[in-house]
GROMACS .gro file of C-alpha atoms in nm:
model
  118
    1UNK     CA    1  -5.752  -1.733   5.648
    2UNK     CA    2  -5.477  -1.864   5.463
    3UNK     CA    3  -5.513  -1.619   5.198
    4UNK     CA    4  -5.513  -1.364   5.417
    5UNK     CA    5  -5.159  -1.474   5.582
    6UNK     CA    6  -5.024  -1.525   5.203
    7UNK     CA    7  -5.102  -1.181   5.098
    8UNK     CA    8  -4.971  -1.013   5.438
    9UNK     CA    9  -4.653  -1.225   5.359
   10UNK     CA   10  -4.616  -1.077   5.038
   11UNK     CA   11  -4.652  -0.737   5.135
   12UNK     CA   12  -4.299  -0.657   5.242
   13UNK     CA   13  -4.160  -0.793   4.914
   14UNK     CA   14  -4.415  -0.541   4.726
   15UNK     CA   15  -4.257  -0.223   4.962
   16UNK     CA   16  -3.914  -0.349   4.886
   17UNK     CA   17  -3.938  -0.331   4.547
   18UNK     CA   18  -4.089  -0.049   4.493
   19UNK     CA   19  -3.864   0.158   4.787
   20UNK     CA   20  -3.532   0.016   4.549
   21UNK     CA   21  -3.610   0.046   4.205
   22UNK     CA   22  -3.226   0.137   4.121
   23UNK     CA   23  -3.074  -0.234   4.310
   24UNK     CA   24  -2.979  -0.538   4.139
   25UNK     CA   25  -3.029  -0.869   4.288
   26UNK     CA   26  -2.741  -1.143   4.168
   27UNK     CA   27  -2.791  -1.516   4.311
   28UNK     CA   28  -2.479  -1.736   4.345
   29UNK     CA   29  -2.590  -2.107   4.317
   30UNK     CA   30  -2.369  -2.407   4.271
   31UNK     CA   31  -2.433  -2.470   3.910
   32UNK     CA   32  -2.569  -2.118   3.768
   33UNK     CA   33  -2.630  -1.751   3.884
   34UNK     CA   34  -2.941  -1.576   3.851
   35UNK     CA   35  -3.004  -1.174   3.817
   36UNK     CA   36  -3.307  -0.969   3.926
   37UNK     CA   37  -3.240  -0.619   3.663
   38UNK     CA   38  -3.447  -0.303   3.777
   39UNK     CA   39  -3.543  -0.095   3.518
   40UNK     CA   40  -3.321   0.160   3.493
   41UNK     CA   41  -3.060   0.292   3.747
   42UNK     CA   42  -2.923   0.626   3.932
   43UNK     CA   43  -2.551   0.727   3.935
   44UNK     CA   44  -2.504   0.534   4.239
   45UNK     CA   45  -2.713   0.175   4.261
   46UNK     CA   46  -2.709  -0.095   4.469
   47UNK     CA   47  -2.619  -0.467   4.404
   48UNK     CA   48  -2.735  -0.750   4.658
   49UNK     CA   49  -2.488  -1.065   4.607
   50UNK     CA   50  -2.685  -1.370   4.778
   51UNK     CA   51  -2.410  -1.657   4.792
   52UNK     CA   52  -2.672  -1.992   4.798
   53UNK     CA   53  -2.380  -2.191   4.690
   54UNK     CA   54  -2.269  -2.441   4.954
   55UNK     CA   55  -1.904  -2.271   4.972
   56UNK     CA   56  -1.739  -1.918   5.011
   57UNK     CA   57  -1.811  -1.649   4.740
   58UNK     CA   58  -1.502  -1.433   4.647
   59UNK     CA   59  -1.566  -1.194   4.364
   60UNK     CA   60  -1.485  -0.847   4.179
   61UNK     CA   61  -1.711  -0.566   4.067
   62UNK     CA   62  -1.547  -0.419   3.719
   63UNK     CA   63  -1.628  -0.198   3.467
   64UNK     CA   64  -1.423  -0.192   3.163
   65UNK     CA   65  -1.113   0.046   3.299
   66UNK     CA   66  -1.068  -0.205   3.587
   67UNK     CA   67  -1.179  -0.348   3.905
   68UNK     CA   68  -1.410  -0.125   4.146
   69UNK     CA   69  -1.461  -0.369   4.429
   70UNK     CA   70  -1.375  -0.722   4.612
   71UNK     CA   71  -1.615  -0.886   4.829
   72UNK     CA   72  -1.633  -1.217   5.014
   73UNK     CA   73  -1.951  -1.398   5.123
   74UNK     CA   74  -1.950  -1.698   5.363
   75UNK     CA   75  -2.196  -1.984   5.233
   76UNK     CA   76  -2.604  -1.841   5.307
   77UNK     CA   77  -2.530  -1.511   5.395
   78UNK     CA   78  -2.612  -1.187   5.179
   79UNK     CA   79  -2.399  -0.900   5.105
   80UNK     CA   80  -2.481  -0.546   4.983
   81UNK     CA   81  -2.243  -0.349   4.745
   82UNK     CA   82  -2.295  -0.004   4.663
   83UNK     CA   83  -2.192   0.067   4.319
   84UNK     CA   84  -2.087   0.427   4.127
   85UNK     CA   85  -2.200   0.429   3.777
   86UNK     CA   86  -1.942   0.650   3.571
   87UNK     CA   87  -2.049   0.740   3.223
   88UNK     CA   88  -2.293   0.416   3.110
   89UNK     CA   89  -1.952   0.209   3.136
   90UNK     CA   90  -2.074  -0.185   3.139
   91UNK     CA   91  -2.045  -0.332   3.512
   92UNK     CA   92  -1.961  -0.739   3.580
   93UNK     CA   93  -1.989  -0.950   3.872
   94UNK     CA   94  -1.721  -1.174   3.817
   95UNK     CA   95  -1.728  -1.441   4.074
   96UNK     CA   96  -1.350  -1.542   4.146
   97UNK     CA   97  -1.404  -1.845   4.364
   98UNK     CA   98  -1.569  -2.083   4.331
   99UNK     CA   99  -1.426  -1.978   3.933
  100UNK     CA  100  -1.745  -1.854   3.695
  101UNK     CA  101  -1.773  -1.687   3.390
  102UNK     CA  102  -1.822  -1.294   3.447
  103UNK     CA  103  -2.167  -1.180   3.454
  104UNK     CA  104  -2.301  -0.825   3.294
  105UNK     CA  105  -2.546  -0.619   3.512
  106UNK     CA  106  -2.790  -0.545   3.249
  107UNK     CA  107  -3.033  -0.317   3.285
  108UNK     CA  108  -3.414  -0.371   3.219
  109UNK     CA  109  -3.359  -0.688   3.117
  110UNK     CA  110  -3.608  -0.798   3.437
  111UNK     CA  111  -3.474  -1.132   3.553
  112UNK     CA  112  -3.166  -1.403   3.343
  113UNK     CA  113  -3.014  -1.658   3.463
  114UNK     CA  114  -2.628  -1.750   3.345
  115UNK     CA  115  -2.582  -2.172   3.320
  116UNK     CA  116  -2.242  -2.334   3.416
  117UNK     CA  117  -2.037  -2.357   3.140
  118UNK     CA  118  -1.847  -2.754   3.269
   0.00000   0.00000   0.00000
């Protein structure tokens, strides 16, 4: 029986996946951030910012020419950015406060995790 519930529990995570094969996942934590890559992306992809730190998340989507977009995430809460791909220019999360190095969105790189550099 408990198998049973297990597997039913893991179905929705299956049917996420495979309905958003073009979205990033990035994991604010106190001491590191983690990244979920897909495999490859469309012109337009999605990023999911999940701020597990215990304060507010302010931070910048930019490419190389500049910023494309602020956000702010209270403490446990999830945000969703959509995010225009222009000519394979290299996007970073770059998480202003609390301060953090700036993170590249690699693609097909599966899952990496960025330490704390203190």
């Amino acid at each position: 029986m408990m198998k049973l519930i297990g597997l039913l529990l893991l179905i929705p995570i299956f049917c996420l996946a495979e309905s958003r094969p073009d979205t990033f996942i990035v994991s604010m934590m106190d001491r590191k951030v983690q990244v979920i890559s897909p495999e490859k992306i469309r012109d337009i992809f999605s990023v999911v910012v999940e701020n597990k730190s215990l304060s507010k998340l302010v931070a910048k989507f930019s490419t190389e020419e500049g910023t494309i977009k602020f956000i702010s995430i209270e403490s446990g809460k999830t945000e969703t950015v959509e995010i225009k791909h222009n000519n394979g220019a290299k996007v970073f999360f770059v998480p202003l406060s609390p301060a953090f190095q700036e993170i590249e969105l690699i693609v097909g790189k599966k899952e990496y995790e960025i330490p704390s550099q203190k």
